[in-house]
């Protein structure tokens, strides 16, 4: 999850969360998020970012050595949390 978040944030450096989410989905499940999935993932990002803003030590710990250069720790941690969900989707775990 740390490596996926770092890749998304590094490759999509100046992108919006929406564009980054599309990129992450394409990396993981070879498609873009559906209209039903997109709001939930954006909400997860927003809530995670807010939580890590209040808990900066937890953000640094979660990101570990995979802190992307020029990205705030709370943003990186929010993306690690989101990447965890992506990597645990049934569609990712059991490709058909």
Backbone as ProteinMPNN parsed JSONL, in Angstrom:
{"seq_chain_A": "XXXXXXXXXXXXXXXXXXXXXXXXXXXXXXXXXXXXXXXXXXXXXXXXXXXXXXXXXXXXXXXXXXXXXXXXXXXXXXXXXXXXXXXXXXXXXXXX", "coords_chain_A": {"N_chain_A": [[0.831, -1.195, 0.0], [1.978, 1.195, 0.752], [3.908, 1.534, -1.272], [2.29, 1.626, -3.565], [0.79, 3.957, -3.049], [2.883, 5.827, -3.037], [3.726, 5.608, -5.704], [1.419, 6.466, -7.105], [1.209, 9.117, -6.151], [3.636, 10.162, -6.979], [3.76, 9.824, -9.794], [1.406, 11.063, -10.58], [1.723, 13.745, -9.777], [0.837, 16.531, -9.945], [-1.85, 16.211, -10.176], [-5.442, 16.001, -9.654], [-7.312, 14.635, -6.862], [-9.271, 13.018, -7.928], [-8.256, 12.34, -10.502], [-5.967, 10.993, -9.707], [-7.126, 8.859, -8.358], [-8.403, 7.526, -10.46], [-6.131, 6.709, -11.871], [-4.912, 5.009, -9.968], [-6.862, 3.0, -9.759], [-6.741, 1.991, -12.384], [-4.182, 0.896, -12.335], [-4.54, -1.142, -10.451], [-6.929, -2.673, -10.993], [-7.366, -2.482, -13.663], [-9.26, -0.745, -14.751], [-11.419, 2.158, -14.611], [-12.76, 3.77, -11.657], [-16.177, 3.116, -10.814], [-19.212, 5.083, -11.097], [-20.543, 4.685, -8.741], [-18.564, 3.822, -6.993], [-16.648, 5.869, -6.876], [-17.44, 8.221, -5.218], [-17.281, 7.133, -2.611], [-14.578, 6.446, -2.318], [-13.362, 8.945, -2.595], [-14.433, 10.198, -0.368], [-13.27, 8.597, 1.628], [-10.561, 9.31, 1.239], [-10.684, 12.075, 1.909], [-11.581, 11.993, 4.605], [-9.529, 10.482, 5.748], [-7.323, 12.128, 5.268], [-8.006, 14.337, 6.856], [-8.007, 13.127, 9.388], [-5.313, 12.357, 9.631], [-4.127, 14.845, 9.554], [-4.657, 15.746, 12.101], [-3.227, 13.904, 13.482], [-0.237, 13.788, 13.143], [2.078, 12.266, 13.732], [1.217, 9.644, 13.468], [0.7, 9.659, 10.762], [3.273, 9.93, 9.629], [4.401, 7.569, 10.558], [2.794, 5.632, 9.286], [3.35, 6.049, 6.561], [6.072, 5.68, 6.449], [9.228, 4.776, 5.076], [8.511, 5.361, 2.523], [7.792, 7.962, 1.849], [6.737, 10.293, -0.413], [8.632, 12.698, -2.207], [8.121, 16.125, -1.673], [5.443, 15.906, -1.033], [2.921, 16.292, 1.371], [2.973, 14.672, 4.58], [0.421, 13.919, 5.635], [-1.159, 13.782, 3.356], [0.12, 11.759, 1.933], [-0.249, 9.645, 3.747], [-3.031, 9.448, 3.738], [-3.398, 8.516, 1.171], [-2.079, 6.06, 1.375], [-3.823, 4.713, 3.084], [-6.073, 4.625, 1.425], [-5.045, 3.147, -0.688], [-4.727, 0.708, 0.583], [-7.375, -0.161, 0.801], [-8.043, -0.408, -1.91], [-6.255, -2.467, -2.64], [-7.323, -4.532, -1.248], [-9.705, -5.104, -2.398], [-12.069, -7.396, -3.655], [-12.042, -7.805, -6.378], [-9.43, -7.174, -7.043], [-7.996, -9.117, -5.672], [-8.918, -11.547, -6.715], [-8.672, -12.033, -9.731], [-10.367, -12.519, -12.786]], "CA_chain_A": [[0.0, 0.0, 0.0], [2.887, 2.347, 0.766], [4.523, 1.673, -2.597], [1.249, 2.056, -4.497], [0.514, 5.369, -2.767], [4.03, 6.609, -3.508], [3.69, 5.63, -7.172], [0.312, 7.333, -7.527], [1.526, 10.506, -5.84], [4.813, 10.579, -7.747], [3.423, 9.891, -11.217], [0.301, 12.014, -10.721], [2.128, 14.791, -8.832], [0.012, 17.742, -9.994], [-3.219, 15.812, -10.516], [-6.485, 16.065, -8.626], [-7.59, 13.339, -6.227], [-10.087, 12.256, -8.888], [-7.347, 11.793, -11.519], [-5.114, 10.01, -9.019], [-7.951, 7.687, -8.083], [-8.544, 6.815, -11.736], [-4.835, 6.088, -12.149], [-4.74, 3.899, -9.023], [-7.779, 1.936, -10.184], [-6.206, 1.363, -13.598], [-3.047, 0.063, -11.929], [-4.96, -2.29, -9.637], [-7.987, -3.524, -11.565], [-7.41, -2.244, -15.112], [-10.446, 0.023, -15.131], [-11.651, 3.339, -13.781], [-13.817, 3.533, -10.669], [-17.539, 3.369, -11.28], [-19.877, 6.245, -10.497], [-20.93, 4.315, -7.373], [-17.348, 3.667, -6.18], [-15.881, 7.109, -6.807], [-17.7, 9.055, -4.032], [-16.808, 6.472, -1.39], [-13.127, 6.557, -2.241], [-13.03, 10.356, -2.346], [-14.774, 10.435, 1.038], [-12.207, 7.953, 2.401], [-9.388, 10.179, 1.146], [-10.919, 13.307, 2.673], [-11.613, 11.674, 6.045], [-8.186, 10.054, 6.147], [-6.464, 13.314, 5.271], [-8.371, 15.126, 8.039], [-7.552, 12.416, 10.586], [-3.856, 12.422, 9.693], [-3.757, 16.225, 9.899], [-4.717, 15.826, 13.561], [-2.332, 12.878, 14.032], [0.906, 13.798, 12.228], [3.015, 11.172, 14.019], [0.639, 8.437, 12.866], [0.882, 9.788, 9.304], [4.678, 9.618, 9.326], [4.613, 6.148, 10.825], [2.11, 4.851, 8.261], [4.028, 6.203, 5.28], [7.397, 5.083, 6.597], [10.302, 5.199, 4.161], [7.927, 5.615, 1.212], [7.287, 9.332, 1.786], [7.095, 10.928, -1.686], [9.233, 14.013, -2.087], [7.248, 17.239, -1.996], [4.056, 15.6, -0.669], [2.724, 16.37, 2.816], [2.764, 13.349, 5.182], [-0.996, 13.569, 5.783], [-1.644, 13.392, 2.035], [0.689, 10.441, 1.642], [-0.911, 8.667, 4.62], [-4.404, 9.272, 3.226], [-3.298, 7.657, -0.01], [-1.749, 4.697, 1.826], [-5.085, 4.14, 3.581], [-6.911, 4.363, 0.259], [-4.408, 2.041, -1.412], [-5.05, -0.532, 1.309], [-8.726, -0.574, 0.413], [-7.952, -0.874, -3.298], [-5.545, -3.742, -2.683], [-8.14, -5.552, -0.594], [-10.94, -5.325, -3.146], [-12.183, -8.752, -4.177], [-11.666, -7.74, -7.791], [-7.964, -7.184, -7.117], [-7.484, -10.37, -5.136], [-9.333, -12.695, -7.532], [-8.897, -11.62, -11.129], [-10.952, -13.569, -13.622]], "C_chain_A": [[0.875, 1.258, 0.0], [3.481, 2.598, -0.619], [3.503, 2.142, -3.633], [0.94, 3.536, -4.291], [1.651, 6.25, -3.277], [4.021, 6.708, -5.031], [2.604, 6.568, -7.68], [0.659, 8.795, -7.308], [2.713, 11.024, -6.64], [4.487, 10.762, -9.223], [2.363, 10.964, -11.468], [0.52, 13.216, -9.8], [1.193, 15.996, -8.812], [-1.454, 17.455, -10.289], [-4.169, 16.028, -9.344], [-6.626, 14.686, -7.982], [-8.366, 12.437, -7.18], [-9.191, 11.588, -9.941], [-6.426, 10.739, -10.905], [-5.878, 8.723, -8.745], [-8.146, 6.865, -9.358], [-7.261, 6.062, -12.081], [-4.624, 4.866, -11.252], [-5.643, 2.722, -9.396], [-7.248, 1.22, -11.418], [-5.016, 0.472, -13.266], [-3.511, -1.233, -11.258], [-5.94, -3.227, -10.338], [-8.254, -3.253, -13.047], [-8.694, -1.577, -15.599], [-10.529, 1.253, -14.25], [-12.722, 3.022, -12.748], [-15.185, 3.864, -11.255], [-18.09, 4.622, -10.593], [-20.296, 5.958, -9.056], [-19.7, 4.224, -6.459], [-16.659, 4.995, -5.902], [-16.179, 7.939, -5.557], [-17.184, 8.432, -2.726], [-15.301, 6.588, -1.219], [-12.685, 7.99, -1.989], [-13.33, 10.711, -0.893], [-13.72, 9.817, 1.955], [-10.941, 8.8, 2.39], [-9.541, 11.423, 2.018], [-10.898, 13.047, 4.175], [-10.234, 11.258, 6.553], [-7.247, 11.245, 6.241], [-6.742, 14.162, 6.517], [-7.861, 14.456, 9.311], [-6.037, 12.522, 10.729], [-3.34, 13.844, 9.904], [-3.723, 16.403, 11.409], [-3.754, 14.857, 14.242], [-1.085, 12.747, 13.155], [1.92, 12.678, 12.485], [2.522, 9.863, 13.41], [0.808, 8.467, 11.35], [2.302, 9.406, 8.921], [4.966, 8.138, 9.515], [3.988, 5.28, 9.727], [2.858, 4.892, 6.935], [5.422, 5.581, 5.314], [8.406, 5.646, 5.613], [9.786, 5.53, 2.759], [7.302, 7.003, 1.085], [7.704, 9.959, 0.449], [7.627, 12.343, -1.457], [8.235, 15.09, -2.504], [5.774, 17.024, -1.68], [3.95, 15.635, 0.851], [2.45, 14.974, 3.384], [1.296, 12.961, 5.314], [-1.615, 13.178, 4.449], [-1.146, 11.997, 1.671], [-0.003, 9.368, 2.473], [-2.343, 8.413, 4.164], [-4.396, 8.369, 2.005], [-2.888, 6.235, 0.342], [-3.023, 4.007, 2.313], [-6.004, 3.775, 2.421], [-6.351, 3.19, -0.546], [-4.687, 0.706, -0.729], [-6.419, -1.06, 0.914], [-8.718, -1.111, -1.019], [-7.328, -2.268, -3.377], [-6.315, -4.875, -2.011], [-9.494, -5.76, -1.27], [-10.935, -6.749, -3.695], [-11.731, -8.815, -5.636], [-10.151, -7.751, -7.976], [-7.414, -8.547, -6.716], [-7.797, -11.576, -6.012], [-9.68, -12.232, -8.944], [-9.427, -12.795, -11.914], [-10.587, -13.364, -15.061]], "O_chain_A": [[0.56, 2.25, -0.658], [3.547, 3.739, -1.078], [3.824, 2.969, -4.486], [0.839, 4.288, -5.261], [1.409, 7.296, -3.878], [4.28, 7.776, -5.585], [2.843, 7.372, -8.582], [0.429, 9.625, -8.187], [2.778, 12.215, -6.944], [4.898, 11.749, -9.832], [2.427, 11.685, -12.464], [-0.408, 13.65, -9.117], [0.796, 16.436, -7.733], [-2.213, 18.368, -10.617], [-3.749, 16.212, -8.202], [-6.116, 13.694, -8.502], [-8.135, 11.229, -7.226], [-9.354, 10.404, -10.233], [-6.146, 9.713, -11.526], [-5.334, 7.627, -8.884], [-8.06, 5.637, -9.324], [-7.306, 4.917, -12.528], [-4.203, 3.811, -11.727], [-5.212, 1.57, -9.347], [-7.295, -0.008, -11.498], [-4.861, -0.597, -13.856], [-2.93, -2.295, -11.481], [-5.785, -4.446, -10.276], [-9.237, -3.733, -13.611], [-9.15, -1.819, -16.716], [-9.801, 1.378, -13.265], [-13.512, 2.099, -12.943], [-15.326, 4.769, -12.078], [-17.507, 5.139, -9.64], [-20.393, 6.876, -8.242], [-19.796, 4.524, -5.269], [-16.143, 5.213, -4.806], [-15.234, 8.336, -4.876], [-16.705, 9.144, -1.843], [-14.807, 6.802, -0.112], [-11.731, 8.223, -1.246], [-12.568, 11.441, -0.259], [-13.319, 10.432, 2.943], [-10.315, 8.986, 3.434], [-8.636, 11.777, 2.772], [-10.272, 13.792, 4.93], [-9.826, 11.636, 7.651], [-6.466, 11.355, 7.186], [-5.81, 14.647, 7.158], [-7.345, 15.124, 10.207], [-5.533, 12.75, 11.829], [-2.222, 14.024, 10.387], [-2.873, 17.119, 11.939], [-3.494, 14.974, 15.44], [-0.891, 11.723, 12.499], [2.553, 12.194, 11.546], [3.313, 9.07, 12.9], [1.032, 7.431, 10.724], [2.506, 8.636, 7.982], [5.689, 7.53, 8.726], [4.594, 4.302, 9.291], [2.983, 3.869, 6.261], [5.886, 5.024, 4.32], [8.43, 6.849, 5.35], [10.565, 5.941, 1.899], [6.379, 7.195, 0.293], [8.896, 10.139, 0.201], [7.122, 13.081, -0.611], [7.588, 14.986, -3.546], [4.94, 17.863, -2.02], [4.796, 15.07, 1.545], [1.77, 14.173, 2.743], [0.952, 11.794, 5.126], [-2.506, 12.329, 4.41], [-1.9, 11.166, 1.164], [-0.312, 8.294, 1.958], [-2.813, 7.276, 4.203], [-5.295, 7.546, 1.832], [-3.308, 5.293, -0.329], [-3.266, 2.845, 1.986], [-6.644, 2.724, 2.442], [-7.104, 2.343, -1.026], [-4.861, -0.312, -1.399], [-6.599, -2.262, 0.716], [-9.32, -2.148, -1.302], [-7.82, -3.137, -4.096], [-5.985, -6.047, -2.194], [-10.333, -6.508, -0.768], [-9.902, -7.242, -4.147], [-11.105, -9.788, -6.058], [-9.651, -8.286, -8.966], [-6.486, -9.064, -7.339], [-7.02, -12.531, -6.047], [-10.85, -12.064, -9.288], [-8.988, -13.93, -11.729], [-10.99, -14.151, -15.918]]}, "name": "protein", "num_of_chains": 1, "seq": "XXXXXXXXXXXXXXXXXXXXXXXXXXXXXXXXXXXXXXXXXXXXXXXXXXXXXXXXXXXXXXXXXXXXXXXXXXXXXXXXXXXXXXXXXXXXXXXX"}
